Coordinates of C-alpha atoms in Angstrom, one line a residue:
M1 CA -11.5 -111.0 258.7
T2 CA -11.4 -107.6 260.2
V3 CA -9.0 -105.3 258.4
T4 CA -7.0 -103.3 260.9
R5 CA -4.3 -100.7 260.5
R6 CA -1.7 -103.4 261.4
T7 CA -2.9 -106.0 258.9
L8 CA -3.1 -103.4 256.2
A9 CA 0.5 -102.4 256.9
V10 CA 1.7 -106.0 256.8
A11 CA -0.2 -106.6 253.5
T12 CA 1.2 -103.5 252.0
A13 CA 4.7 -104.4 253.0
G14 CA 4.3 -107.8 251.6
L15 CA 3.3 -106.4 248.2
A16 CA 6.3 -104.1 248.2
L17 CA 8.8 -106.8 248.8
P18 CA 9.1 -108.1 245.2
A19 CA 9.8 -104.5 243.9
V20 CA 12.4 -103.9 246.6
A21 CA 14.0 -107.2 245.8
R22 CA 14.2 -106.4 242.1
A23 CA 15.8 -103.0 242.9
Q24 CA 18.3 -104.6 245.2
D25 CA 19.1 -107.3 242.6
W26 CA 19.8 -104.7 239.9
P27 CA 21.5 -105.0 237.5
N28 CA 20.7 -108.6 236.6
G29 CA 22.0 -108.7 233.0
A30 CA 23.6 -106.7 230.2
I31 CA 22.6 -103.0 230.2
R32 CA 21.7 -101.2 227.0
I33 CA 22.4 -97.5 226.5
I34 CA 20.5 -96.4 223.5
V35 CA 21.9 -93.4 221.5
P36 CA 19.2 -92.1 219.2
F37 CA 21.7 -91.0 216.5
A38 CA 24.2 -92.6 214.1
A39 CA 27.6 -93.8 215.2
G40 CA 30.4 -91.3 214.9
G41 CA 28.7 -88.3 216.4
S42 CA 29.5 -86.6 219.7
T43 CA 26.6 -88.4 221.5
D44 CA 27.9 -91.8 220.4
A45 CA 31.4 -90.8 221.6
V46 CA 30.2 -89.7 225.0
A47 CA 28.2 -92.9 225.5
R48 CA 31.2 -95.1 224.5
L49 CA 33.5 -93.1 226.7
A50 CA 31.3 -93.9 229.7
A51 CA 30.6 -97.6 228.9
P52 CA 33.8 -99.1 230.2
G53 CA 33.6 -97.3 233.6
L54 CA 29.9 -98.4 233.9
T55 CA 30.8 -102.0 233.1
Q56 CA 33.5 -101.9 235.8
R57 CA 31.3 -100.4 238.5
L58 CA 28.1 -102.3 237.8
G59 CA 29.6 -105.6 237.1
V60 CA 27.7 -106.4 233.9
P61 CA 28.3 -105.7 230.2
V62 CA 27.1 -102.2 229.1
V63 CA 26.3 -102.1 225.4
V64 CA 25.8 -98.9 223.4
E65 CA 23.1 -99.2 220.7
N66 CA 22.6 -96.7 218.0
R67 CA 19.0 -96.2 216.8
S68 CA 19.0 -93.1 214.6
G69 CA 16.1 -91.5 212.7
A70 CA 13.3 -88.9 212.9
A71 CA 15.4 -86.3 214.8
G72 CA 16.3 -88.8 217.5
S73 CA 12.7 -89.7 218.2
L74 CA 13.0 -93.4 217.1
G75 CA 15.6 -94.3 219.6
T76 CA 14.0 -92.2 222.3
H77 CA 10.6 -93.9 221.7
A78 CA 12.4 -97.3 222.1
V79 CA 13.5 -96.3 225.6
A80 CA 10.2 -94.6 226.5
Q81 CA 8.3 -97.9 225.9
A82 CA 11.0 -100.2 227.3
R83 CA 10.4 -102.2 230.5
P84 CA 11.3 -100.0 233.4
D85 CA 13.6 -102.6 234.9
G86 CA 16.8 -100.6 234.8
Q87 CA 18.2 -102.5 231.9
T88 CA 17.6 -99.9 229.2
W89 CA 18.7 -96.2 229.3
L90 CA 18.8 -93.3 226.9
L91 CA 21.9 -91.1 226.4
T92 CA 20.8 -88.3 224.2
F93 CA 21.7 -84.8 222.9
D94 CA 20.3 -81.3 223.1
S95 CA 17.8 -81.8 220.2
H96 CA 15.9 -83.9 222.7
A97 CA 14.3 -80.6 223.9
T98 CA 13.0 -79.7 220.5
L99 CA 11.1 -83.0 219.9
P100 CA 7.6 -81.9 221.3
A101 CA 7.6 -78.8 219.0
L102 CA 9.2 -80.5 216.0
L103 CA 7.1 -83.7 216.1
P104 CA 3.8 -82.8 217.8
N105 CA 2.4 -86.3 217.2
L106 CA 5.1 -88.1 219.1
P107 CA 3.9 -91.5 220.3
F108 CA 5.3 -90.7 223.7
N109 CA 5.4 -87.8 226.1
L110 CA 8.9 -86.4 226.7
T111 CA 8.4 -85.4 230.3
R112 CA 5.8 -88.0 231.4
D113 CA 7.4 -91.2 229.9
L114 CA 11.1 -90.5 230.6
E115 CA 12.8 -89.5 233.9
P116 CA 16.0 -87.4 234.0
V117 CA 18.9 -89.2 235.6
L118 CA 22.1 -87.1 234.9
L119 CA 23.0 -84.0 233.0
I120 CA 26.5 -84.9 231.9
G121 CA 27.8 -81.6 230.5
G122 CA 27.8 -79.3 227.5
A123 CA 29.9 -77.6 224.8
P124 CA 29.3 -74.6 222.6
Y125 CA 28.3 -74.9 218.9
V126 CA 31.0 -74.1 216.4
I127 CA 30.9 -73.3 212.6
A128 CA 33.7 -75.1 210.9
T129 CA 34.9 -75.4 207.3
R130 CA 37.7 -76.9 205.3
P131 CA 41.0 -74.9 205.5
D132 CA 40.9 -74.3 201.8
K133 CA 37.5 -72.6 201.9
P134 CA 37.4 -68.8 201.9
Y135 CA 35.5 -68.4 205.2
R136 CA 37.8 -67.1 207.9
S137 CA 35.3 -65.1 210.0
L138 CA 31.6 -64.9 210.5
Q139 CA 31.6 -61.7 208.5
D140 CA 33.0 -63.7 205.5
I141 CA 30.1 -66.1 205.8
V142 CA 27.5 -63.3 206.0
A143 CA 29.1 -61.4 203.1
A144 CA 29.1 -64.6 200.9
A145 CA 25.5 -65.4 201.8
R146 CA 24.3 -61.9 201.0
A147 CA 26.1 -61.9 197.6
R148 CA 24.7 -65.4 196.7
P149 CA 21.4 -66.0 198.6
D150 CA 20.6 -69.7 199.0
A151 CA 23.8 -70.7 197.2
I152 CA 26.1 -71.1 200.3
N153 CA 25.2 -74.4 202.1
Y154 CA 25.9 -75.8 205.5
G155 CA 25.5 -79.2 207.1
S156 CA 24.0 -79.9 210.5
T157 CA 23.2 -83.0 212.5
G158 CA 19.5 -82.8 211.4
N159 CA 16.5 -80.7 210.8
G160 CA 15.3 -79.0 214.0
T161 CA 18.5 -79.7 215.9
I162 CA 20.0 -76.9 217.9
G163 CA 22.7 -76.3 215.3
H164 CA 20.1 -75.9 212.6
L165 CA 18.0 -73.5 214.8
T166 CA 21.1 -71.5 215.6
M167 CA 21.7 -71.0 211.9
I168 CA 18.1 -69.9 211.4
L169 CA 18.5 -67.3 214.2
L170 CA 21.8 -66.2 212.6
G171 CA 20.0 -65.9 209.2
N172 CA 17.3 -63.7 210.7
R173 CA 19.8 -61.5 212.5
A174 CA 22.1 -61.1 209.5
E175 CA 19.3 -61.0 207.0
I176 CA 20.8 -63.8 204.9
R177 CA 19.6 -67.1 203.4
M178 CA 21.7 -70.2 203.3
A179 CA 20.9 -73.8 202.1
H180 CA 20.6 -76.3 204.9
L181 CA 21.7 -79.9 204.4
P182 CA 20.5 -82.0 207.3
Y183 CA 22.4 -85.2 208.2
R184 CA 21.2 -88.2 210.3
G185 CA 24.2 -87.9 212.6
G186 CA 27.2 -85.7 213.4
G187 CA 29.8 -88.1 212.0
L188 CA 28.1 -88.0 208.6
A189 CA 28.1 -84.2 208.6
V190 CA 31.7 -84.1 209.6
N191 CA 32.8 -86.5 206.8
D192 CA 31.1 -84.5 204.1
T193 CA 32.5 -81.3 205.3
V194 CA 36.0 -82.7 205.5
A195 CA 35.5 -84.1 202.0
G196 CA 34.4 -80.7 200.7
H197 CA 30.8 -81.8 199.7
V198 CA 29.4 -78.9 201.8
E199 CA 30.8 -75.5 202.4
M200 CA 30.7 -75.6 206.1
M201 CA 28.9 -77.3 209.0
I202 CA 27.7 -76.4 212.5
G203 CA 28.2 -78.8 215.3
S204 CA 29.2 -79.0 218.9
A205 CA 32.8 -78.3 219.8
A206 CA 32.9 -81.9 220.9
L207 CA 32.0 -83.1 217.5
V208 CA 34.4 -81.0 215.4
A209 CA 37.3 -80.8 217.8
P210 CA 39.1 -84.0 216.6
Q211 CA 39.1 -82.8 213.0
I212 CA 40.2 -79.3 214.0
S213 CA 43.1 -80.8 215.9
A214 CA 44.0 -82.9 212.9
G215 CA 43.9 -79.8 210.6
N216 CA 41.1 -81.1 208.5
L217 CA 38.7 -78.4 209.6
R218 CA 39.1 -74.8 210.5
P219 CA 36.8 -73.2 213.2
V220 CA 35.2 -69.9 212.2
V221 CA 33.1 -68.9 215.1
Q222 CA 31.9 -70.4 218.4
F223 CA 28.5 -69.8 220.0
G224 CA 29.4 -70.0 223.7
P225 CA 29.3 -67.1 226.2
E226 CA 33.1 -67.0 226.1
R227 CA 36.0 -68.5 224.2
L228 CA 37.0 -72.1 224.9
P229 CA 40.5 -72.5 226.2
A230 CA 41.3 -74.8 223.2
L231 CA 39.8 -72.3 220.7
R232 CA 41.3 -69.1 222.1
E233 CA 41.9 -67.7 218.6
V234 CA 38.3 -68.3 217.6
P235 CA 35.8 -65.4 218.3
T236 CA 32.4 -65.9 219.8
A237 CA 29.3 -64.8 217.9
A238 CA 29.0 -61.8 220.3
E239 CA 32.5 -60.7 219.4
S240 CA 31.6 -61.1 215.8
G241 CA 28.7 -58.6 215.9
F242 CA 25.9 -60.8 217.2
P243 CA 25.5 -60.3 220.9
G244 CA 23.1 -62.7 222.6
L245 CA 23.4 -65.4 219.9
E246 CA 24.4 -68.3 222.1
A247 CA 24.0 -72.1 221.7
E248 CA 25.5 -74.9 223.6
A249 CA 25.2 -78.6 223.1
W250 CA 24.4 -80.9 226.1
W251 CA 24.3 -84.6 226.8
G252 CA 22.0 -86.3 229.3
V253 CA 20.8 -89.7 230.5
F254 CA 17.2 -90.7 231.0
A255 CA 15.3 -93.8 232.2
P256 CA 11.9 -95.1 231.3
R257 CA 9.2 -93.8 233.7
G258 CA 8.8 -96.2 236.6
T259 CA 12.4 -97.4 236.8
P260 CA 13.2 -98.3 240.4
A261 CA 14.6 -95.4 242.4
A262 CA 17.5 -97.6 243.6
A263 CA 18.5 -98.4 240.1
K264 CA 18.4 -94.8 239.0
Q265 CA 20.4 -93.7 242.0
R266 CA 23.1 -96.3 241.4
M267 CA 23.2 -95.6 237.7
Q268 CA 23.6 -91.9 238.5
Q269 CA 26.4 -92.6 240.9
A270 CA 28.2 -95.0 238.5
L271 CA 27.9 -92.4 235.6
T272 CA 29.2 -89.6 237.8
E273 CA 32.2 -91.7 239.0
S274 CA 32.9 -92.8 235.5
F275 CA 33.0 -89.2 234.1
R276 CA 35.1 -88.1 237.0
E277 CA 37.9 -90.6 236.2
E278 CA 41.0 -88.7 235.2
R279 CA 41.2 -90.2 231.7
V280 CA 37.5 -89.7 231.0
S281 CA 37.4 -86.3 232.5
R282 CA 40.4 -85.2 230.5
T283 CA 39.0 -86.6 227.3
M284 CA 35.7 -84.8 227.8
T285 CA 37.2 -81.4 228.7
E286 CA 40.2 -81.5 226.3
T287 CA 39.4 -83.8 223.4
Q288 CA 35.6 -83.3 223.4
Q289 CA 35.9 -79.6 224.5
A290 CA 33.0 -80.2 226.9
R291 CA 32.2 -78.6 230.3
L292 CA 31.3 -81.3 232.8
V293 CA 28.2 -80.5 234.8
L294 CA 27.1 -83.9 236.3
A295 CA 23.8 -82.5 237.7
G296 CA 21.3 -84.8 239.2
P297 CA 17.6 -85.4 238.4
E298 CA 16.1 -82.4 240.0
D299 CA 18.5 -79.8 238.4
F300 CA 18.4 -81.7 235.1
A301 CA 14.6 -81.5 235.0
K302 CA 14.6 -77.8 235.6
F303 CA 17.3 -77.3 232.9
L304 CA 15.3 -79.4 230.4
E305 CA 12.2 -77.4 231.0
R306 CA 14.1 -74.2 230.1
Q307 CA 15.6 -75.8 227.0
I308 CA 12.1 -77.0 225.8
E309 CA 10.7 -73.5 226.2
T310 CA 13.6 -71.7 224.5
W311 CA 14.3 -74.0 221.5
G312 CA 10.7 -75.2 221.1
G313 CA 9.7 -71.6 220.6
V314 CA 12.2 -71.2 217.8
V315 CA 10.8 -74.3 216.1
R316 CA 7.2 -73.1 216.4
N317 CA 8.0 -69.5 215.4
H318 CA 9.7 -70.6 212.2
N319 CA 7.5 -73.5 211.4
I320 CA 10.4 -76.0 211.3
Q321 CA 9.4 -79.5 210.1
A322 CA 11.2 -82.7 210.9
D323 CA 13.0 -84.6 208.1

């Protein structure tokens, strides 16, 4: 048989048909959104906020599955090695960008094995403490830490997370030493701070906002470029004498490398529409204190590259080790 341009085109089209059919048939069963942190944290809350809208728009059950451990790498690895059939997705947090520097022997490649789908939004980091603690300003924290080096402790959502790295930068700038207590999830850090087991914690505004509203925590300082509308009385780090010290949490969705383009596009659309619902949008911006971005794959990829460079540098420069 003589292979002509026409027969080659027909053969190639025939090979492509099954993949096209699979993409058109998607979704064909329950969808898993893996959150690589424990239940109760802001990432878990964001995923569960999106799930009902996704179920409605995609017509299949959407299940949120928590797989915490190793700074979020266990759950992330599960998605990286999942079949790229559009049935498994990752909804993760800002510490995603620190994984290559924090865990240099990762069994997956962050940018090769996972594809950005949607940058949902972000929220500034906040230091919060119990109302009966003596810390009412960042200056109070600095003074206490200088008077008692390594005696004042704080909780974070884990070793090498952006909150932890922000406190390291604060320590360097203020020339103080504080004891770090890493938790496996934001909910656990919040619980122990409310209970008084730690002096204070650093977490995203989304994480601490419910307890601040309930009066169980008092915000001391926020690390955004400007004050949040809901925290108008709380100064930024720049206003507290540390210009340039900024840190914002973010949430994003990724797919295993090779997931059909049609499935990624439909998932991106369903996610965007879900977060734009009035109830969901209001919960994100008011209750979670987040700024919705809803940026697509190209912009998300550029954003992630900058985050890896910035925070990965902090990890390497300070020899931060994973838990």
